C-alpha positions as a LaTeX table, in Angstrom:
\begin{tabular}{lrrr}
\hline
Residue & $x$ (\AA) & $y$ (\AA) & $z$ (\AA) \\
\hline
Unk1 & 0.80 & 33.66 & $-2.78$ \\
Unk2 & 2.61 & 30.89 & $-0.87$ \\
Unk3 & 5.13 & 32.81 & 0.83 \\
Unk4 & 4.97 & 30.57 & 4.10 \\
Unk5 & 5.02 & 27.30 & 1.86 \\
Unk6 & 8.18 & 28.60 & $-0.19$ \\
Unk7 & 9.66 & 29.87 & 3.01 \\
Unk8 & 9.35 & 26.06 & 4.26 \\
Unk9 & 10.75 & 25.11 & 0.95 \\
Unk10 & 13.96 & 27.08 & 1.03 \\
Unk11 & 14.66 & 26.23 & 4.84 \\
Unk12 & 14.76 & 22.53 & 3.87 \\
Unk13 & 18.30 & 23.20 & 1.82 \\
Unk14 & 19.27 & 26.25 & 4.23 \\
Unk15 & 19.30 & 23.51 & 7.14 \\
Unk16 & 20.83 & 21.47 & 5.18 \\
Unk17 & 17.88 & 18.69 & 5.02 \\
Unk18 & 18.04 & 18.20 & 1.18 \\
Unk19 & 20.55 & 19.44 & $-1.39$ \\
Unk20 & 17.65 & 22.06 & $-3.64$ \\
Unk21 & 14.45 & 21.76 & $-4.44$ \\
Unk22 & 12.10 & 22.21 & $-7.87$ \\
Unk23 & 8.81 & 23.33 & $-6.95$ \\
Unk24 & 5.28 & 24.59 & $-8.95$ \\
Unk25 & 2.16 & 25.70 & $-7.58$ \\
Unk26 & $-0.79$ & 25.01 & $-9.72$ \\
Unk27 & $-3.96$ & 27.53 & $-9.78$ \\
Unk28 & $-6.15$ & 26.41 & $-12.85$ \\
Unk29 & $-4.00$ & 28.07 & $-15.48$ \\
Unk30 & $-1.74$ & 30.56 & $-13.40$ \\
Unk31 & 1.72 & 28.20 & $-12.80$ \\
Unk32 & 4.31 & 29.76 & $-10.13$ \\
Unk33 & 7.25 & 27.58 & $-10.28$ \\
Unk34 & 10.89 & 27.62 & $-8.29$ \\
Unk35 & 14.17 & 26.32 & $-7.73$ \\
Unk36 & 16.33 & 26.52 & $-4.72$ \\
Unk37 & 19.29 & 24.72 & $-3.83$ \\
Unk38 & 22.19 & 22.54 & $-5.10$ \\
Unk39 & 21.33 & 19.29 & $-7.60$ \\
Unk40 & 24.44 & 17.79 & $-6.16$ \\
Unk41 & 26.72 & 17.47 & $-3.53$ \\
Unk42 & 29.01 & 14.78 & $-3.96$ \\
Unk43 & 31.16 & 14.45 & $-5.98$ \\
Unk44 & 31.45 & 18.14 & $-6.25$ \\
Unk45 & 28.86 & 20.61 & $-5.53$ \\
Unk46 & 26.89 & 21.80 & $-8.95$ \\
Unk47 & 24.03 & 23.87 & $-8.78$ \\
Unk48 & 19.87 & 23.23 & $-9.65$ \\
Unk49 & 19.68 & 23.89 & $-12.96$ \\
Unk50 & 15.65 & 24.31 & $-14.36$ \\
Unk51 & 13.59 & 21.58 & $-15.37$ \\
Unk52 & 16.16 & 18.86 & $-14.55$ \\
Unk53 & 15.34 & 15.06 & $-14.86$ \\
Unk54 & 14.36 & 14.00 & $-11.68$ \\
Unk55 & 14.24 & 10.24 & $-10.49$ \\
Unk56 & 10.27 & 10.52 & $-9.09$ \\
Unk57 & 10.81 & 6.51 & $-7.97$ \\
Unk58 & 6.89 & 5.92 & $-6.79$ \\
Unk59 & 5.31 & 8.75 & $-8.41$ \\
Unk60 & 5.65 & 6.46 & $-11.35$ \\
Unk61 & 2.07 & 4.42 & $-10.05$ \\
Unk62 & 0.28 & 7.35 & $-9.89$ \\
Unk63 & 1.29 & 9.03 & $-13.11$ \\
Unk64 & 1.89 & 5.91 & $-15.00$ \\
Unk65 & 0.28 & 2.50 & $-13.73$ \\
Unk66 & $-2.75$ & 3.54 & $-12.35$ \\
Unk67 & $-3.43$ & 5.95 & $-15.38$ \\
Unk68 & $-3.08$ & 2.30 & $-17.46$ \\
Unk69 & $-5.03$ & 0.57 & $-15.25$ \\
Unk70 & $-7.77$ & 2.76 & $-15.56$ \\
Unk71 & $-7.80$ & 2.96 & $-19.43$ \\
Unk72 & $-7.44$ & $-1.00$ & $-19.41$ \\
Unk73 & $-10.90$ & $-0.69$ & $-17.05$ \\
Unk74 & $-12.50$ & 2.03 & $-19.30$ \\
Unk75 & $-11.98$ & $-0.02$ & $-22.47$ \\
Unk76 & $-13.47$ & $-3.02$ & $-21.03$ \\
Unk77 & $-10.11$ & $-4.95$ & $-20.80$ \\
Unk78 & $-9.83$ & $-5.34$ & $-17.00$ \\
Unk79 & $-12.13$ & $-4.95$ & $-13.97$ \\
Unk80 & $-11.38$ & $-4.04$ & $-10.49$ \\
Unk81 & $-12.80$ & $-7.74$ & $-9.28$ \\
Unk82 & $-11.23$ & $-9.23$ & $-11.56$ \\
Unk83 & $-8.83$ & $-11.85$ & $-9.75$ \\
Unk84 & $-4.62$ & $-11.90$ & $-10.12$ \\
Unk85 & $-4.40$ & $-15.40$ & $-10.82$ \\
Unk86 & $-6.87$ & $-14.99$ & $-14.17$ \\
Unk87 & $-3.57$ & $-12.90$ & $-15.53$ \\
Unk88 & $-1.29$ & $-14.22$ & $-13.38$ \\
Unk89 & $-1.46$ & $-18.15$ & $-13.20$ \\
Unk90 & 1.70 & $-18.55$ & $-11.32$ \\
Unk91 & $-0.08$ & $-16.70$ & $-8.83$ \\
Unk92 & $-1.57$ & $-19.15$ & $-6.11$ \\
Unk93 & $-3.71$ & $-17.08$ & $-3.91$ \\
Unk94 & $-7.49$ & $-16.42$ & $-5.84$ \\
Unk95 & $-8.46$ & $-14.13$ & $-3.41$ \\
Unk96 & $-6.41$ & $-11.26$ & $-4.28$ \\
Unk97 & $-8.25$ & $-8.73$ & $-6.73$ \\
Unk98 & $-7.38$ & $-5.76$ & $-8.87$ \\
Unk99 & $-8.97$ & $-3.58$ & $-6.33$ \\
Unk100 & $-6.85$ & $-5.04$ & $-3.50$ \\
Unk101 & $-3.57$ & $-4.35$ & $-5.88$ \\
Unk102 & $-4.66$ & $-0.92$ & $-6.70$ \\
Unk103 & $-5.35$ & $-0.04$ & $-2.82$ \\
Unk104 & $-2.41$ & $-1.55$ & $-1.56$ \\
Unk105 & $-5.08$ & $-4.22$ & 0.61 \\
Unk106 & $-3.72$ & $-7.33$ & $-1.22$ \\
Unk107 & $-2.00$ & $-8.25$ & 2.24 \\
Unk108 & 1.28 & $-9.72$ & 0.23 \\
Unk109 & 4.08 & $-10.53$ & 2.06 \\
Unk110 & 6.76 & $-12.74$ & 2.91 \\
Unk111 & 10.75 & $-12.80$ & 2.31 \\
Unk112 & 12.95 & $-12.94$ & $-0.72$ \\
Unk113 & 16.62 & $-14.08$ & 0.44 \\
Unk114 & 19.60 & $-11.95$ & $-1.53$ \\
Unk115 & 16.63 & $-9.92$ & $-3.67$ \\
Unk116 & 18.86 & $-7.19$ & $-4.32$ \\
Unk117 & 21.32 & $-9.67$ & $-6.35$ \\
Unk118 & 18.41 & $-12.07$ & $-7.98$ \\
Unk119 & 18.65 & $-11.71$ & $-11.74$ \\
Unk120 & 14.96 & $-10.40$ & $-13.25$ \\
Unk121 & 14.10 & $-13.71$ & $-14.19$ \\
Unk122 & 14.48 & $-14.82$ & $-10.25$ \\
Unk123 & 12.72 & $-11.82$ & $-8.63$ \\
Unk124 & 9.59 & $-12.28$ & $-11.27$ \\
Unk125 & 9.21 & $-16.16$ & $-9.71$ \\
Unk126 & 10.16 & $-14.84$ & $-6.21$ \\
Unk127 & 7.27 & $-12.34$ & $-5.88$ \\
Unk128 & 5.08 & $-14.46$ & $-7.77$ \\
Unk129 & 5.97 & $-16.81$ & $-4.87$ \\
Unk130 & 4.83 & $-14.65$ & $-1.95$ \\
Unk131 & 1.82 & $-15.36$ & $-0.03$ \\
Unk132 & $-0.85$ & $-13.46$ & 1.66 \\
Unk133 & $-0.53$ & $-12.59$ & 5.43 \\
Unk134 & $-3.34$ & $-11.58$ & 7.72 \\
Unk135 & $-3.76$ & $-8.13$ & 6.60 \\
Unk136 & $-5.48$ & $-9.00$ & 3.57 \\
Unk137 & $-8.24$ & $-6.77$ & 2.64 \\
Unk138 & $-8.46$ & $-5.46$ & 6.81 \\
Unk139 & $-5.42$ & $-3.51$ & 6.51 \\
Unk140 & $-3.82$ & $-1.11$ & 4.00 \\
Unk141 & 0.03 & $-1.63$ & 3.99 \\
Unk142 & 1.73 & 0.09 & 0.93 \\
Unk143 & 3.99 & $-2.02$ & $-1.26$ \\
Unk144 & 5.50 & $-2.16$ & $-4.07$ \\
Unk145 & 4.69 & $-5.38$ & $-4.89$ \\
Unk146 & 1.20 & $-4.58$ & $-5.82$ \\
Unk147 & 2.32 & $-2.03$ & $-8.62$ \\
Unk148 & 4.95 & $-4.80$ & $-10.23$ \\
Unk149 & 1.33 & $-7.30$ & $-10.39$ \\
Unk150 & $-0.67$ & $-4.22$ & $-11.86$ \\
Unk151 & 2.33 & $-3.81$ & $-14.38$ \\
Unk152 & 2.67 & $-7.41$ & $-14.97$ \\
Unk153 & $-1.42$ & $-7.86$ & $-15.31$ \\
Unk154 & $-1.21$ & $-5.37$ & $-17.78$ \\
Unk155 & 1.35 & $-6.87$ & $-20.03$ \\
Unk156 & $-0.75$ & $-9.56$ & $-20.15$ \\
Unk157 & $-3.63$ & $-7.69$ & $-21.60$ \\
Unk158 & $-1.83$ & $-5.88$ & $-23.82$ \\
Unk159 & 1.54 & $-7.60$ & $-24.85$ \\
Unk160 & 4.30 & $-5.05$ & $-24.09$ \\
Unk161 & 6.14 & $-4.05$ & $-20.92$ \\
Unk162 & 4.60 & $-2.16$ & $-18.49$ \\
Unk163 & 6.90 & 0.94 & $-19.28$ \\
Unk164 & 6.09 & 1.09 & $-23.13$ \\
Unk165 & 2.50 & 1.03 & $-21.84$ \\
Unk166 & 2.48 & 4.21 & $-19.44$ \\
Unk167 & 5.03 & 5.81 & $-22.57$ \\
Unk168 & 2.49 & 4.95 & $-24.94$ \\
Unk169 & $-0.67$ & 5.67 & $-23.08$ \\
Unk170 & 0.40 & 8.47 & $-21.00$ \\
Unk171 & 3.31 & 10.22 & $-21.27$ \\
Unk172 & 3.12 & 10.71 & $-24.95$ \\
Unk173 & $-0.48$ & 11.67 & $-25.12$ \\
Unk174 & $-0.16$ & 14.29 & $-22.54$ \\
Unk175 & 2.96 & 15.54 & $-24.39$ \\
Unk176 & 5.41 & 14.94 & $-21.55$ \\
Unk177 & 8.07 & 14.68 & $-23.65$ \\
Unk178 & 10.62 & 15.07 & $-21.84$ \\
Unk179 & 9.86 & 12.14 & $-18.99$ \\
Unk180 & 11.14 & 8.91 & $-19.59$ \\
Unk181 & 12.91 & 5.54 & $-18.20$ \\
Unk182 & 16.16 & 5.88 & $-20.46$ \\
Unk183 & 17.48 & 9.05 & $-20.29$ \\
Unk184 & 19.80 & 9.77 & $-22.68$ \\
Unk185 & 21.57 & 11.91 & $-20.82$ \\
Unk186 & 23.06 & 11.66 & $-17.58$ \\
Unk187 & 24.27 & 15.29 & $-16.56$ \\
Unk188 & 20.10 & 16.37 & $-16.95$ \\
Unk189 & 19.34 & 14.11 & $-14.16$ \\
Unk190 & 19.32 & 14.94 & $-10.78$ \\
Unk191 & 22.06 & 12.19 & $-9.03$ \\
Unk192 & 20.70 & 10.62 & $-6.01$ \\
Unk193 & 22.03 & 7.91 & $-3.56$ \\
Unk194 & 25.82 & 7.94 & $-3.21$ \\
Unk195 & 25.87 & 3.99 & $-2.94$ \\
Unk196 & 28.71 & 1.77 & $-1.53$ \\
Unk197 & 27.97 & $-0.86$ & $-4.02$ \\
Unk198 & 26.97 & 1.57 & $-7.47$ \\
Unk199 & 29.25 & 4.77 & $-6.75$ \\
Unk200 & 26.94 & 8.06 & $-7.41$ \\
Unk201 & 23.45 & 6.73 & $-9.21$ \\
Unk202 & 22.61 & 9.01 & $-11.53$ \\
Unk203 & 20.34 & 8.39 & $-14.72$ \\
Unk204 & 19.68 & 5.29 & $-13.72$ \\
Unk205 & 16.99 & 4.01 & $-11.47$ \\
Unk206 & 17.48 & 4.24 & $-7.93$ \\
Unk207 & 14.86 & 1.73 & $-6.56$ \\
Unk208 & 16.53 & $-1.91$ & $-5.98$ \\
Unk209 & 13.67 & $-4.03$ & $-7.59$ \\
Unk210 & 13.18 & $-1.48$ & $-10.39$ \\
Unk211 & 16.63 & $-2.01$ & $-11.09$ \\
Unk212 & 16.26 & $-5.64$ & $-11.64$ \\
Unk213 & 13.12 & $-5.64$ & $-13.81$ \\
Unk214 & 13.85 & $-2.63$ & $-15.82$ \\
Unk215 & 10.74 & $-2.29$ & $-18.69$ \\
Unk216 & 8.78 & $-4.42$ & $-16.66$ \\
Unk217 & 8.25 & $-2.39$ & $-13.26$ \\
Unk218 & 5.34 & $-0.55$ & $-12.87$ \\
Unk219 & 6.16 & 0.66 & $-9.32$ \\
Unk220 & 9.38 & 2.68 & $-9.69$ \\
Unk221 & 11.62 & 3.64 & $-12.82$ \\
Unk222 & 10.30 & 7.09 & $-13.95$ \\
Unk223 & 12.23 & 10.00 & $-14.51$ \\
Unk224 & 10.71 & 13.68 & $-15.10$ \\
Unk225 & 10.94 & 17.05 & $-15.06$ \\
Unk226 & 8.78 & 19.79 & $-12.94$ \\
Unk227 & 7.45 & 21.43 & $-16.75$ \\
Unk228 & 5.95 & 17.62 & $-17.05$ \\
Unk229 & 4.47 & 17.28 & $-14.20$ \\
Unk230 & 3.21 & 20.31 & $-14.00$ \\
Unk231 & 1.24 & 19.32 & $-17.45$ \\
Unk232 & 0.54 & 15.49 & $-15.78$ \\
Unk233 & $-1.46$ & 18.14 & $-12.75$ \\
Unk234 & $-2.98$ & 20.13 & $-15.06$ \\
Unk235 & $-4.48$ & 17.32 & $-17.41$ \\
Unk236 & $-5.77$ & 16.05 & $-14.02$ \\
Unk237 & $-7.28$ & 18.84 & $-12.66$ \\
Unk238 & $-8.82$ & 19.81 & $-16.37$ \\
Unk239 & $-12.13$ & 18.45 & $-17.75$ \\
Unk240 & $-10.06$ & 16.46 & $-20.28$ \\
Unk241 & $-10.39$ & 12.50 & $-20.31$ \\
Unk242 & $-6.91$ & 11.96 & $-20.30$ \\
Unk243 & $-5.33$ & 10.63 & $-18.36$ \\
Unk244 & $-8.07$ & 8.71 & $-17.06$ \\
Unk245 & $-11.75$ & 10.05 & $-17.52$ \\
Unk246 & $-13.58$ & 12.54 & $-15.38$ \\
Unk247 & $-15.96$ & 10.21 & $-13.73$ \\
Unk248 & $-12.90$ & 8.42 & $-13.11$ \\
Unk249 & $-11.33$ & 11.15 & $-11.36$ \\
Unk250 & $-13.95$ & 11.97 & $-9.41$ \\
Unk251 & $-13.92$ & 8.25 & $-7.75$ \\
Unk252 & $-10.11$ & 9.26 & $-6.58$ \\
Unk253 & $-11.75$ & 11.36 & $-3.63$ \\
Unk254 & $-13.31$ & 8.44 & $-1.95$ \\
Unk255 & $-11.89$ & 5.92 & 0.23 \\
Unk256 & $-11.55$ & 2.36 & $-2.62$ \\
Unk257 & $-10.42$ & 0.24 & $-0.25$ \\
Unk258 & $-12.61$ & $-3.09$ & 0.05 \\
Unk259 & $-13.54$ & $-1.48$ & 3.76 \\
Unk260 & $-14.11$ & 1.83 & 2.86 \\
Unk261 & $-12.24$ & 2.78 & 6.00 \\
Unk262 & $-8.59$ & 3.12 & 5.06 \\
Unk263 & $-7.79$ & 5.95 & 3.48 \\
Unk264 & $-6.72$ & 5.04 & 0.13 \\
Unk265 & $-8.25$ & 5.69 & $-3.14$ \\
Unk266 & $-6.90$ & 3.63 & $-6.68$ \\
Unk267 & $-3.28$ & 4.66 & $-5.86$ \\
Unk268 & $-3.73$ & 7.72 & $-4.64$ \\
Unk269 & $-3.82$ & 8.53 & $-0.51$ \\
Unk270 & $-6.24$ & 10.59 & 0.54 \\
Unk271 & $-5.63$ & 13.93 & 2.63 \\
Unk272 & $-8.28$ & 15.78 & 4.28 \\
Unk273 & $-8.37$ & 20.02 & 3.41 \\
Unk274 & $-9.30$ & 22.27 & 6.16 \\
Unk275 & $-10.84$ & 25.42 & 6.09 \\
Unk276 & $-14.32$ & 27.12 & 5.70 \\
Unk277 & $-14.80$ & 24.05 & 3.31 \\
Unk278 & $-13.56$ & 20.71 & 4.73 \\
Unk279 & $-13.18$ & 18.41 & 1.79 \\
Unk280 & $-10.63$ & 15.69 & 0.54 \\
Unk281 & $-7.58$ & 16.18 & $-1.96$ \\
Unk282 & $-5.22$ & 13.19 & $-3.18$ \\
Unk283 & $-1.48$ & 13.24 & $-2.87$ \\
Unk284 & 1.64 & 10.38 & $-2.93$ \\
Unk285 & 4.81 & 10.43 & $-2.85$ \\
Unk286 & 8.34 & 9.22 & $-3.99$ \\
Unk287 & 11.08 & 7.53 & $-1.63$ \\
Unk288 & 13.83 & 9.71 & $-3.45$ \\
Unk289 & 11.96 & 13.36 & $-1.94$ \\
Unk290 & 9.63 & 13.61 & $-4.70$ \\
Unk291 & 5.54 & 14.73 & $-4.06$ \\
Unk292 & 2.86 & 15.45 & $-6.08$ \\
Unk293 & $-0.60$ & 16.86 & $-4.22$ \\
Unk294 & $-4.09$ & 17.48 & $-6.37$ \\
Unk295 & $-6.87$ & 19.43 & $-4.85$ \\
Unk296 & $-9.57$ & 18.46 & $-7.69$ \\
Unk297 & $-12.59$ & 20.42 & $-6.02$ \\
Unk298 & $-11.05$ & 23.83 & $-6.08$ \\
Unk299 & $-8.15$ & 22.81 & $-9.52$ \\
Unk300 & $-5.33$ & 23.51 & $-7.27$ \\
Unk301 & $-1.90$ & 21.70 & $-7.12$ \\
Unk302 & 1.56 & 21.56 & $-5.76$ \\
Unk303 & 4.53 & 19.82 & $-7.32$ \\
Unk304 & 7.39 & 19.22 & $-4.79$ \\
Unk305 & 10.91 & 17.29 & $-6.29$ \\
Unk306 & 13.94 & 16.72 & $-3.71$ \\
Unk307 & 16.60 & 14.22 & $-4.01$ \\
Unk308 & 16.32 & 13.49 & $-0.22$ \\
Unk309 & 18.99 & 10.16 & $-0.68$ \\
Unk310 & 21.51 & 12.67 & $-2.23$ \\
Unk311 & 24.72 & 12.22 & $-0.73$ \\
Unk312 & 22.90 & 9.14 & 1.33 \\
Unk313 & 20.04 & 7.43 & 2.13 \\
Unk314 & 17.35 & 7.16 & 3.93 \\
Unk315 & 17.44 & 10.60 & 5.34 \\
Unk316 & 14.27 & 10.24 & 7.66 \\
Unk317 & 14.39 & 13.68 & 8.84 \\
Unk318 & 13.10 & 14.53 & 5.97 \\
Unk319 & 10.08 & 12.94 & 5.97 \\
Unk320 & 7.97 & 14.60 & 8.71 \\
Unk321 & 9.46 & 18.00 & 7.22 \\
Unk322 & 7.90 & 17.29 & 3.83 \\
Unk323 & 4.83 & 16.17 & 5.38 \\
Unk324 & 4.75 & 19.90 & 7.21 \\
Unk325 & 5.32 & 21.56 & 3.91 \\
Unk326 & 2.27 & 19.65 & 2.47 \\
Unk327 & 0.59 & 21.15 & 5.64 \\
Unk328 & 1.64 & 24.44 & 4.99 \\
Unk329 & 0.53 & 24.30 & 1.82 \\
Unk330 & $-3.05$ & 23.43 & 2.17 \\
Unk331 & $-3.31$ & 25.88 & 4.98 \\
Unk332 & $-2.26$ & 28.23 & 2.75 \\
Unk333 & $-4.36$ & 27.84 & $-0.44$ \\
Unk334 & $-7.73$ & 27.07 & 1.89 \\
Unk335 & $-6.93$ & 30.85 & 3.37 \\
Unk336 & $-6.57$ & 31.85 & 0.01 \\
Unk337 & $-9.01$ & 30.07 & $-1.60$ \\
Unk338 & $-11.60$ & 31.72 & 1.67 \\
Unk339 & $-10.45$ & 35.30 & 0.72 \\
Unk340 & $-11.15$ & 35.00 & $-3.11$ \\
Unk341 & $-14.90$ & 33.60 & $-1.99$ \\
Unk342 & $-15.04$ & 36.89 & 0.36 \\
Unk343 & $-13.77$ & 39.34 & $-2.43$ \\
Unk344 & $-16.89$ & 37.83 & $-4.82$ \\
\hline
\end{tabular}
């Protein structure tokens, strides 16, 4: 199985697009997993070693702060029309909503002067300071800025830093016990940018604003392997409650924006599967080359980690290749998926 999607895999480091990639395809309990490729280039070359730390940057919404966001909305604590300023009094604009955090419709914008170099302190009352522009609710336009408010909110539930939370509540539950925002370790973490300003970044966060807030960023700042994520898939494609419950899960395939025209679920995007039966599956991704896709109808999944910014970023090539691969893929499992319904 998935000889055309590994083929597209392997010619991503044999063109020289990304440095190696760590790779699993999920099929209910059957796991194929794979490594190709170089964890670093610069400054020497060292080879992918299995079940490296990987920087996932915004994979940490989906596995972490949506997963506490939904347990906060299970347990009563929070509800999607709930308001930002309730939890967030700093926060001016009483239009903006849970749902418009979680759906990236909140419309937030504006500019933060020398944000890279504000001390944690400065960029909390900075984005607390931005206003809404006129794509509020009409539009979806991803930012980050609605994950540090969902992070934020739920400190202010609970009364610990949005990091401990997703630690507490969802890596440790699910036993990924190897994922974390410390690691301990350097040399088990795939390096990524090569930066001018921090020499080669690796074991530390990559993301600028992540950087700054540390604990209390709930957009960017996770690091884990492809054995963990593999378990974060399979928990989601199970009939367990964890990490959120099922009925929750089965609200991620439909569109949660306030319009129901968008194309976003609570974090997740939304990615129609072709094939004798047309259906949606949820996927997002992670600015350093990471990707995590969930078919929950047919309990099929595909874990994808890169370090696309290795030696430097942004590397937009790569984009439209990984968005192939994720093409590739589905066209792949829906032929598969056909020829298992013919053999019954």
């Amino acid at each position: 199985m998935y000889e055309k999607t590994v083929a597209a895999i392997t010619d991503l480091v044999n063109d020289g697009t990304v440095p190696g990639v760590s790779y699993a395809f999920i099929d209910g309990s059957q796991v194929r997993r794979g490594l190709y490729g170089a964890e670093a280039l610069l400054p020497s070359y060292e080879p992918l070693k299995a079940n490296q730390l990987y920087d996932v940057a915004s994979l940490t919404k989906v596995v972490g702060t949506v997963n506490v966001i939904m347990q906060l909305i299970t347990a009563g604590k929070l509800a999607l029309t709930d308001r930002v300023c309730d939890y967030l009094p700093q926060w001016q604009d009483n239009r903006v909503t849970i749902r418009h955090l979680i759906t990236h419709t909140s419309g937030i914008t504006g500019y933060i002067p020398h944000r890279n170099k504000l001390t944690a302190v400065e960029l909390h009352a900075a984005l607390l300071g931005l206003h809404v522009g006129e794509n509020f609710e009409r539009k979806m336009v991803y930012s980050d800025i609605n994950f540090i408010f969902l992070g934020w909110i739920a400190e202010a539930i609970l009364g610990k830093p949005i990091q401990t939370l997703i630690t507490e509540m969802v890596l440790q539950p699910l036993g990924m016990n190897e994922s974390t925002f410390q690691p301990a370790d350097p040399t088990r973490c795939v390096p990524t940018e090569w930066s001018a300003t921090r020499g080669l970044i690796r074991g530390a966060v990559h993301d600028p604003k992540a950087f700054v807030l540390k604990s209390r960023c709930g957009s960017a700042g996770l690091f884990s392997t492809l054995n963990d994520l593999v378990t974060f898939e399979q928990a989601m494609l199970s009939d367990s409650d964890l990490p959120m419950t099922q009925q929750q899960k089965a609200t991620l395939l439909a569109d949660q924006t306030p319009l129901h025209h968008q194309g976003r679920s609570f974090g997740w995007a939304l990615l129609q599967v072709k094939g004798p039966t047309p259906h949606l599956c949820i996927w997002h991704s992670g600015y350093t080359g990471t990707c995590l896709v969930l078919d929950l109808q047919t309990h099929q999944g595909m874990v994808f980690l890169s370090n696309r910014v290795h030696p430097t970023a942004p590397n937009e090539a790569f984009l439209a290749r990984r968005n192939a691969i994720i093409d590739v893929y589905l066209a792949e499992k829906a032929s598969y998926v056909s020829a298992e319904v013919k053999a019954d």
